[in-house]
Coordinates of C-alpha atoms and ligand atoms in Angstrom, one line a residue:
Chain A
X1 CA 214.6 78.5 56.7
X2 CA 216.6 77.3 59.7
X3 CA 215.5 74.8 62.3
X4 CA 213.7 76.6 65.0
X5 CA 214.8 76.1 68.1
X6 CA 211.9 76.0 70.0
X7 CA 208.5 74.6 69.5
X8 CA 206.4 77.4 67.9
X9 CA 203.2 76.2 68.8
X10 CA 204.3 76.8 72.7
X11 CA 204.3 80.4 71.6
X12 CA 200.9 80.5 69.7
X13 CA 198.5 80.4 72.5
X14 CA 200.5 83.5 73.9
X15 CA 201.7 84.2 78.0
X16 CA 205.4 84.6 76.4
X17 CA 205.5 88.1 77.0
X18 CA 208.6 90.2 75.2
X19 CA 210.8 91.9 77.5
X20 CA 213.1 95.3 77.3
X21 CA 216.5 93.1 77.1
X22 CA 217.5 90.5 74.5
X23 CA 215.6 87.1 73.7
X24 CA 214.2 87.6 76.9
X25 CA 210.6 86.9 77.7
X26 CA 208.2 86.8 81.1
X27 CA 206.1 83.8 80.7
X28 CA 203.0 84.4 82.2
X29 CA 201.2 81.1 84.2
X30 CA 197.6 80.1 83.9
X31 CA 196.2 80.8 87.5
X32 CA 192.1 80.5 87.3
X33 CA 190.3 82.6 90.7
X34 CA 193.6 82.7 91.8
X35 CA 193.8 79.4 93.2
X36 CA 197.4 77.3 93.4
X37 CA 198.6 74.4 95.3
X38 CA 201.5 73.9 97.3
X39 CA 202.6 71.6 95.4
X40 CA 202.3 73.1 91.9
X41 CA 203.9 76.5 93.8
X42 CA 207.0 74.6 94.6
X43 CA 207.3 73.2 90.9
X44 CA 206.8 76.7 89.3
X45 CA 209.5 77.9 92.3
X46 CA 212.2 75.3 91.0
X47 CA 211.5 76.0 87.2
X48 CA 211.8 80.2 88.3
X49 CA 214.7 79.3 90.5
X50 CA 216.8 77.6 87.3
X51 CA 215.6 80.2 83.9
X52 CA 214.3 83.1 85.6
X53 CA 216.2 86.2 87.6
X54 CA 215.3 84.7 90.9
X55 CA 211.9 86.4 91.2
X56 CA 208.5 86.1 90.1
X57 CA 205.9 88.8 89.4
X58 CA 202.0 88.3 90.7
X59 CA 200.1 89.9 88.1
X60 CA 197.1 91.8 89.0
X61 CA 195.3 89.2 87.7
X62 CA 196.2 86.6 89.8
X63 CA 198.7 85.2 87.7
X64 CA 202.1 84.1 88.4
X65 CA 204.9 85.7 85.9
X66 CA 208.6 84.2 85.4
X67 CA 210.5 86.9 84.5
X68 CA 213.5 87.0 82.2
X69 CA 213.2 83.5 80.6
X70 CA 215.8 83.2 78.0
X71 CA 213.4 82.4 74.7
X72 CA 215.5 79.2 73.7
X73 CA 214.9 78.1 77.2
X74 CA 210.9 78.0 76.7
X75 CA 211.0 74.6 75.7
X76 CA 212.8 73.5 78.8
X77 CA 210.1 75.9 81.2
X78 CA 207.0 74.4 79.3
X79 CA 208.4 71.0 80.0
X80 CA 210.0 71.2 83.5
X81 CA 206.2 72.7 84.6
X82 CA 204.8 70.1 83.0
X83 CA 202.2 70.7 80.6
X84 CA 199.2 69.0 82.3
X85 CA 199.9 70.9 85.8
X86 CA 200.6 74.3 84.7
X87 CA 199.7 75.5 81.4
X88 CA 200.9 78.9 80.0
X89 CA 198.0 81.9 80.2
X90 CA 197.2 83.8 77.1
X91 CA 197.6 87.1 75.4
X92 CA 196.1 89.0 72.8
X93 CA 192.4 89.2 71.6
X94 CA 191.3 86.3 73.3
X95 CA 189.1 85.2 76.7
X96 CA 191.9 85.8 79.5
X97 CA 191.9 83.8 82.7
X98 CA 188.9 84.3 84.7
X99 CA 190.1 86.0 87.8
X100 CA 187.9 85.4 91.4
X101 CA 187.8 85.7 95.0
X102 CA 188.2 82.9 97.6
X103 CA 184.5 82.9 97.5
X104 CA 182.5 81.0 100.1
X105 CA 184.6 78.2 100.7
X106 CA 186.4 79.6 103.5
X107 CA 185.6 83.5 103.4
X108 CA 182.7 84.6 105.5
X109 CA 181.0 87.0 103.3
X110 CA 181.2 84.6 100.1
X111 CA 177.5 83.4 98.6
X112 CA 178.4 81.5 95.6
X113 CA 181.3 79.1 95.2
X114 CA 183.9 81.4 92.6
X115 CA 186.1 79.5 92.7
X116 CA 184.3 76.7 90.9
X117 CA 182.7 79.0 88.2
X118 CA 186.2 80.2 87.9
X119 CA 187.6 77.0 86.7
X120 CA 184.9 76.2 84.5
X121 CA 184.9 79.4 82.8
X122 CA 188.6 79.0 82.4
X123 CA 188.0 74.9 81.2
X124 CA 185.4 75.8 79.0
X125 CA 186.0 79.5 77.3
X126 CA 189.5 80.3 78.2
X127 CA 191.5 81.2 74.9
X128 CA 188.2 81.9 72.7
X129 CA 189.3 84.2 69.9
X130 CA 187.3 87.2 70.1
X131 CA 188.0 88.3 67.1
X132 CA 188.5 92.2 68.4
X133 CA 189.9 92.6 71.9
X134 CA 191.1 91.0 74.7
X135 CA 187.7 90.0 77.1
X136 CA 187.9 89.5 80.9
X137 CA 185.6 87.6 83.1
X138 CA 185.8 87.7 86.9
X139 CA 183.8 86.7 89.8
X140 CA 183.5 88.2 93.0
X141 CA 181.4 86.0 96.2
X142 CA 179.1 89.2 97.1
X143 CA 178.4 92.7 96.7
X144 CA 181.4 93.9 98.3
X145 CA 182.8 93.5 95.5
X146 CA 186.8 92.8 96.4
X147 CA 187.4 92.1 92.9
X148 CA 186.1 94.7 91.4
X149 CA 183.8 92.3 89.2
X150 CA 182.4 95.3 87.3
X151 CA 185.7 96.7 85.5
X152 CA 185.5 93.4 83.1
X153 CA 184.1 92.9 80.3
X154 CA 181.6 90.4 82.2
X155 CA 181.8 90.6 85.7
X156 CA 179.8 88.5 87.9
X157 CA 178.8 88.7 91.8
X158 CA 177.5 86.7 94.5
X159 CA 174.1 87.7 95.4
X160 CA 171.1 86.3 97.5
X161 CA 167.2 87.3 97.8
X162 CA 166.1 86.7 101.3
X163 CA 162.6 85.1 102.6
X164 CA 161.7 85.9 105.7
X165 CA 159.8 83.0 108.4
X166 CA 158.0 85.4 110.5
X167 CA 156.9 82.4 112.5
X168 CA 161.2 81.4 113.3
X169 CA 161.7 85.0 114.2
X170 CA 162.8 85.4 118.2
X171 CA 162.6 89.5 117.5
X172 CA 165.9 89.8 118.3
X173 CA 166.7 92.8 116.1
X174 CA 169.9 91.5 114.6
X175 CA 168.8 91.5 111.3
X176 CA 168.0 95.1 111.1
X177 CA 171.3 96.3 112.8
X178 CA 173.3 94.2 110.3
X179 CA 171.4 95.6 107.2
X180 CA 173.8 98.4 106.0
X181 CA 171.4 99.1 102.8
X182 CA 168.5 100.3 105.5
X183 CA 166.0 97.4 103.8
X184 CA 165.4 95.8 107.3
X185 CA 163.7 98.0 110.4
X186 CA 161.7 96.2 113.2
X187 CA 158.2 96.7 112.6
X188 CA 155.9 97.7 115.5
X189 CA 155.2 93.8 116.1
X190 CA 159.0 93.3 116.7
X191 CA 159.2 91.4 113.5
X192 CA 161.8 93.0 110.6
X193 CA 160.0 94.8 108.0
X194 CA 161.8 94.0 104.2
X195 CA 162.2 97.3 102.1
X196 CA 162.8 95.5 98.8
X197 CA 163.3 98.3 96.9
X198 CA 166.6 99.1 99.2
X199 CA 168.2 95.1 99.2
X200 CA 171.0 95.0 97.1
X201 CA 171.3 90.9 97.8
X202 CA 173.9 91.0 100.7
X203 CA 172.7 87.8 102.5
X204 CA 174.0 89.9 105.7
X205 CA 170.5 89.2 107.5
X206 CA 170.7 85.4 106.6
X207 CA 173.9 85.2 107.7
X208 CA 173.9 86.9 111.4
X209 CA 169.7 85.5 111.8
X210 CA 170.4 83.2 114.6
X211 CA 167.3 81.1 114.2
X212 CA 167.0 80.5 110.5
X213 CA 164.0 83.1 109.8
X214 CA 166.1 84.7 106.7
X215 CA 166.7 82.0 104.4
X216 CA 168.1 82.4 100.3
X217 CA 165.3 82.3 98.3
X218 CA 166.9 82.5 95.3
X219 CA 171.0 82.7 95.0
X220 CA 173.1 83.4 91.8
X221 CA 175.1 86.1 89.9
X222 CA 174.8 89.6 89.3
X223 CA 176.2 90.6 86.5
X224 CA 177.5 93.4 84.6
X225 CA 178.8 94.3 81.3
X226 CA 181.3 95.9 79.5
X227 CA 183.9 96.8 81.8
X228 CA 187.4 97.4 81.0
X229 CA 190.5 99.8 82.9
X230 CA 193.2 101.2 81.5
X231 CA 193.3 104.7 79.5
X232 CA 189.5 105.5 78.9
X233 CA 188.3 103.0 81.9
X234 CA 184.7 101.9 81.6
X235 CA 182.7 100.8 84.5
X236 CA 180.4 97.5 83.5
X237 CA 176.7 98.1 83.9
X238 CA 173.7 96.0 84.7
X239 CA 172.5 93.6 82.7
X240 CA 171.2 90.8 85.0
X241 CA 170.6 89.2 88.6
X242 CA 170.5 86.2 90.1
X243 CA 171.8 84.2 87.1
X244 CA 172.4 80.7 88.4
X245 CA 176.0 79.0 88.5
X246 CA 175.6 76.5 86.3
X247 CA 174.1 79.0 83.2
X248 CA 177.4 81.3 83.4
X249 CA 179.1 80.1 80.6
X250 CA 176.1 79.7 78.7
X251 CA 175.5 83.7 79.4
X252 CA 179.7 84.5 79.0
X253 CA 178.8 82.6 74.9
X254 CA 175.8 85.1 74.2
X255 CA 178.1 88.2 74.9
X256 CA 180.7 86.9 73.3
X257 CA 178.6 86.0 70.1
X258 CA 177.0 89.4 70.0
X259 CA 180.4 90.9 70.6
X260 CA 182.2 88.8 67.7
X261 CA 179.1 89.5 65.6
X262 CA 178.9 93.5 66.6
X263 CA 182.3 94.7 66.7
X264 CA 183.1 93.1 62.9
X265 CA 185.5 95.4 61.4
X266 CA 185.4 97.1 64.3
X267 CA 189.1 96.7 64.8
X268 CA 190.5 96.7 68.3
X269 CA 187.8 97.7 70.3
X270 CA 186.6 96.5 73.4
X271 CA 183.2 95.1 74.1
X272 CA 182.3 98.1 76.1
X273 CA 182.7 100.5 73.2
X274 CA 180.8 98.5 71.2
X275 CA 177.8 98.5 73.5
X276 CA 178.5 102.8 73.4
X277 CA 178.4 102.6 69.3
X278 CA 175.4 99.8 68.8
X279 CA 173.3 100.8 72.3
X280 CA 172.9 98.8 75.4
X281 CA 169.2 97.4 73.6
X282 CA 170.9 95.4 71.7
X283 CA 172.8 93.5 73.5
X284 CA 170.4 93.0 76.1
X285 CA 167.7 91.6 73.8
X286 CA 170.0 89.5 72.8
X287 CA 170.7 88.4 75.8
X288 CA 166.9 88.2 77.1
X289 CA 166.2 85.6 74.2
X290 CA 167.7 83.0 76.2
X291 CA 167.6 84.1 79.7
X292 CA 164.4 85.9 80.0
X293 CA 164.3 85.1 83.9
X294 CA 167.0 86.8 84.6
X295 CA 167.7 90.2 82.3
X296 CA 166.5 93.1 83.6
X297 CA 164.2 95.6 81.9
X298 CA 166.4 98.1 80.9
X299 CA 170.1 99.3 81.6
X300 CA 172.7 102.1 80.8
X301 CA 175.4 102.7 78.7
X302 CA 179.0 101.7 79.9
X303 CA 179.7 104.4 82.6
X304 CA 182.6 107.0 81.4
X305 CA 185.2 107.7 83.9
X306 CA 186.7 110.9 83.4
X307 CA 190.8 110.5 83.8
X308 CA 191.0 114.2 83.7
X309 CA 193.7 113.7 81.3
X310 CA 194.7 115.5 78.6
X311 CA 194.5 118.6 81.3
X312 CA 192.5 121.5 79.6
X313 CA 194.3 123.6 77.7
X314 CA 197.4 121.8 78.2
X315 CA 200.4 123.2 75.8
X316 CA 204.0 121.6 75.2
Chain B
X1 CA 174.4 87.7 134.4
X2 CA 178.3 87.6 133.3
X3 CA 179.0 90.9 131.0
X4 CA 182.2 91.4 128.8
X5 CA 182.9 94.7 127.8
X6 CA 184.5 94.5 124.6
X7 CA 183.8 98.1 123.9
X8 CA 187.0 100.2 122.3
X9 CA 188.3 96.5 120.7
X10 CA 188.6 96.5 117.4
X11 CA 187.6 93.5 114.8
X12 CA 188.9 90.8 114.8
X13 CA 190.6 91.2 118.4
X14 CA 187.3 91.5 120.0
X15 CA 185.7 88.6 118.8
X16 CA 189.3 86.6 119.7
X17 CA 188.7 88.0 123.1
X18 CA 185.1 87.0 122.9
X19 CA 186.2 83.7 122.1
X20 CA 188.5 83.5 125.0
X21 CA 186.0 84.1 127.1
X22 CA 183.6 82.2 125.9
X23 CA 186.1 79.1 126.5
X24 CA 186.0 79.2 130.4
X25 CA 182.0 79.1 130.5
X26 CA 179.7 76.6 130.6
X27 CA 177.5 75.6 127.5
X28 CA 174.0 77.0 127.9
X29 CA 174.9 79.9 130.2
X30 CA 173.8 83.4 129.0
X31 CA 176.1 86.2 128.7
X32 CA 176.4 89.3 127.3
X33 CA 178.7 91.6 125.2
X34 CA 179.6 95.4 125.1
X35 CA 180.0 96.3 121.6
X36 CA 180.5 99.7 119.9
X37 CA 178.3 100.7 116.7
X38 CA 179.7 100.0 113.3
X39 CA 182.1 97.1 112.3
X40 CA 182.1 95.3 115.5
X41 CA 178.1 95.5 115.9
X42 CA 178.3 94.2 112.7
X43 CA 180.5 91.7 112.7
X44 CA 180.7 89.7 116.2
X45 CA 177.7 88.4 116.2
X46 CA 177.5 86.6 112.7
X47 CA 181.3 85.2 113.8
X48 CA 179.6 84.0 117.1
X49 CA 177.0 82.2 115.1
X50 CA 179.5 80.6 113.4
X51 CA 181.0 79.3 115.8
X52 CA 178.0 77.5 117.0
X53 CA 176.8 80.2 119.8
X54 CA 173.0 80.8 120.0
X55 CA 172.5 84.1 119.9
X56 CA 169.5 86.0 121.8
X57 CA 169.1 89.2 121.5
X58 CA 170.6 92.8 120.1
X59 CA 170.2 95.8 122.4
X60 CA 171.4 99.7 121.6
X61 CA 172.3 101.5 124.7
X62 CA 173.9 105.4 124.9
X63 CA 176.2 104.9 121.9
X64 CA 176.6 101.2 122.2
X65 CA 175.2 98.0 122.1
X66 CA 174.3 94.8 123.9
X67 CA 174.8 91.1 122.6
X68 CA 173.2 88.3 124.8
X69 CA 173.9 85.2 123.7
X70 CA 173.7 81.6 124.9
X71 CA 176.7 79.5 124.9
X72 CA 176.7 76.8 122.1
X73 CA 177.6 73.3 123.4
X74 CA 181.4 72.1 122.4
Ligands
HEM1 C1 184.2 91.0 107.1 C2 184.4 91.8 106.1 C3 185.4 91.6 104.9 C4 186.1 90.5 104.6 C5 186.2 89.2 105.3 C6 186.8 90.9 103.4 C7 187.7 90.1 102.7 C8 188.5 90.5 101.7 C9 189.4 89.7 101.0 C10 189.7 88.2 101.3 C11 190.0 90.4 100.0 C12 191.0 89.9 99.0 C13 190.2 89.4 97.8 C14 191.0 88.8 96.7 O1 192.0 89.5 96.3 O2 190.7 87.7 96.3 C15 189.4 91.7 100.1 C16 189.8 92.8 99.2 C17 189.0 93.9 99.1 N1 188.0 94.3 99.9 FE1 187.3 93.2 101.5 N2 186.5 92.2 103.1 C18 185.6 92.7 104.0 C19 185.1 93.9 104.0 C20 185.2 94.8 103.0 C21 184.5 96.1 103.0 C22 183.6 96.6 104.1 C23 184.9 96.8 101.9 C24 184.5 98.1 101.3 C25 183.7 98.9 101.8 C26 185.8 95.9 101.2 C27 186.4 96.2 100.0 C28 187.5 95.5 99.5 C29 188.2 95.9 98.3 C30 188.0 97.2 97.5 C31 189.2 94.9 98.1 C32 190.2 94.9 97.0 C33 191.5 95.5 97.6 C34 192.6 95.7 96.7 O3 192.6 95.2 95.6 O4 193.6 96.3 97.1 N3 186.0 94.7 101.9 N4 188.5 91.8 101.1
SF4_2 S1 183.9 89.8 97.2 FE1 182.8 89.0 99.1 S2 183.2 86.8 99.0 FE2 184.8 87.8 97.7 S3 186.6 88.2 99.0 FE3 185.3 90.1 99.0 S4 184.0 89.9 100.8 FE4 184.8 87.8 100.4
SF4_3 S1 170.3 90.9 101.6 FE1 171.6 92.6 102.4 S2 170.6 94.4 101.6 FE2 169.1 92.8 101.4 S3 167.9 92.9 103.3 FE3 169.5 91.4 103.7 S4 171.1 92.6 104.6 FE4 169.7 94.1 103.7
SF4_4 S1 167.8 88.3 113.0 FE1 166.3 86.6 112.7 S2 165.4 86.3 114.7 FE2 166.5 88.3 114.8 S3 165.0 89.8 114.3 FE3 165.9 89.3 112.4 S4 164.6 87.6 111.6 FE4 164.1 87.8 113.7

């Protein structure tokens, strides 16, 4: 066999991505949550500037793609980027890059820092074989939801279960006016009344009390299970809430265990389909073993979206 | 009592004008603030807060509503 040009093992890991023309690849960049320095932009600019076509491509999952990278220059772009800064994403059947939000670092509505359980998902799990299918993580800082936690095949979000201090309460009605949900309504004594069936753990009352009556009483994730877009798209369903920030990977290994475990032979199947074939109990009694604080009684199946595609009675 | 209509100002102009205004009055003076239903009712008042405004008070008038808050020292 001839001398191969390039390092194969640069290519193992995957993010070399084969293009329509020849030897030419997009290299796709590791960006956890979405974060980059300046600095490290600059770098990946000059590397793109000298092998690529003099653009990049932002993935919809926050990564950074150098298009049209000759494949005997991959070497030279692994080097010039420099392997400790910016490392290569992944392909394939694997954990992908946990994608995220700005979270609550800067953005007002964020309740749990993304960001960080973005990186450590990404330090800590990123590249796992699964064995199966490709598995996506992402975290979004509160129930809006920006992005779109619940089409992964673990999606986590911000949430928050207020307390109310009667006694801090000034009766100024803000609370009530900011609750979109209809949980809060001023009670004949002035004081909010909390309709807990109706909070879906906003934090919007804490955040606009002015006197510190609404405080967390408990903050974590909300998470959801077996996501996944593309041609049959699956929406994630509930699996558990307020799941703290420092248990996320731990709760990320269980699904991926069961999932390893389940889909065996399975083929290429996403973890959503294997929740459809095995049933939702499973996993989440697997899942309550270890986290019995935080699963909730009972779910439902992945949720179906109909593509309306093939069209009925279609004909060629 | 000093009252700023910021009815008819969309986010986030209307809490940049409350802002402005808020700059040529003295901490601990009450004021108040026109605001329409929906995003802006919803939205001012949490960014006032923020910025270190005590606020007093939520009121609905015909269609709109009344913010009275105290000025937050520098
Ligand atoms: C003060 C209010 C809001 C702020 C500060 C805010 C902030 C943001 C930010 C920063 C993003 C980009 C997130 C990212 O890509 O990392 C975003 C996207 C998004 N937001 Fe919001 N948002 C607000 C209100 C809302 C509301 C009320 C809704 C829906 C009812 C909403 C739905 C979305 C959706 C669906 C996206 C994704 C858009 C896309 O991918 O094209 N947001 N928002
Ligand atoms: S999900 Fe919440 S915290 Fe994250 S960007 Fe959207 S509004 Fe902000
Ligand atoms: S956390 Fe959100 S939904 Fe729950 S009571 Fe507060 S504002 Fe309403
Ligand atoms: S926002 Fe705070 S002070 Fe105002 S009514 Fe609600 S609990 Fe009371």
């Amino acid at each position: 066999m001839a001398e191969p040009k390039i390092d194969l093992k640069n290519l193992k890991a995957g993010g070399f991505i084969k293009e329509r023309g020849k030897d030419l690849f997009t290299v796709r960049l590791r960006v956890p949550g979405g974060r980059m320095s300046v600095d490290r932009l600059s770098k990946i600019a000059a590397v793109a500037q000298k092998y690529g076509k003099g653009y990049v491509h932002l993935s919809v999952r926050q990564s950074i793609e150098l298009i049209n990278i000759n494949f005997s220059d991959f070497d030279a772009v692994v080097a010039e980027l420099g392997e400790e800064q910016q490392k290569v994403a992944s392909c394939g059947a694997r954990v992908r890059v946990p994608t995220a939000c700005g979270g609550c670092e800067y953005n007002p509505n964020g309740l749990v820092d993304t960001q960080k359980s973005a990186l450590e998902v990404d330090q800590k799990l990123f590249g796992t074989a699964t064995g199966h299918h490709k598995f996506k993580v992402c975290f979004a800082g509160c129930p809006f939801d920006c992005p779109k936690s619940a089409i992964n095949d673990v999606g986590f979000q911000g949430a928050v279960w207020p307390k109310l201090d009667a006694d801090g309460c000034i009766s100024c009605g803000l609370c009530a006016k900011s609750c979109t949900e209809g949980a809060l309504s001023m009670g004949t004594d002035n004081k909010p009344v909390f309709d807990a069936a109706k909070c879906i753990y906003c934090g919007d009352c804490i955040k606009v009390c002015p006197t510190g009556a609404w405080s967390a009483e408990k903050k974590g994730y909300t998470v959801r299970i077996g996501g996944k877009w593309g041609r049959q798209p699956l929406v994630g369903t509930l699996y558990a809430t307020f799941v703290p920030e420092e248990r996320v990977v731990d709760f990320i290994a269980v699904v991926l265990a069961w999932y390893q475990e389940k889909a065996e032979g399975a083929g290429r199947v996403r973890l959503g389909d294997i929740i459809i074939r095995e049933g939702w109990q499973s996993l989440l009694e697997r899942l309550r073993a270890d986290f019995p604080e935080y699963v909730v009684q009972e779910t439902i199946a992945p949720q179906i979206i109909q593509t309306q595609l093939p069209l009925p009675g279609q004909q060629a | 009592m000093q009252s700023i209509d910021l009815r008819g100002v969309t986010c986030p102009t209307n809490f940049v004008m409350a802002k402005l205004e808020l700059e040529d009055i003295e901490a601990g003076t009450t004021v108040e603030f026109l605001l329409d239903d929906g995003e802006p009712v919803k939205n001012v008042p949490r960014s006032l807060k923020d910025e270190g405004h005590k606020l007093l008070g939520l009121q609905e008038k015909d269609g709109y509503y009344v913010l009275t808050l105290e000025k937050g020292a520098e």
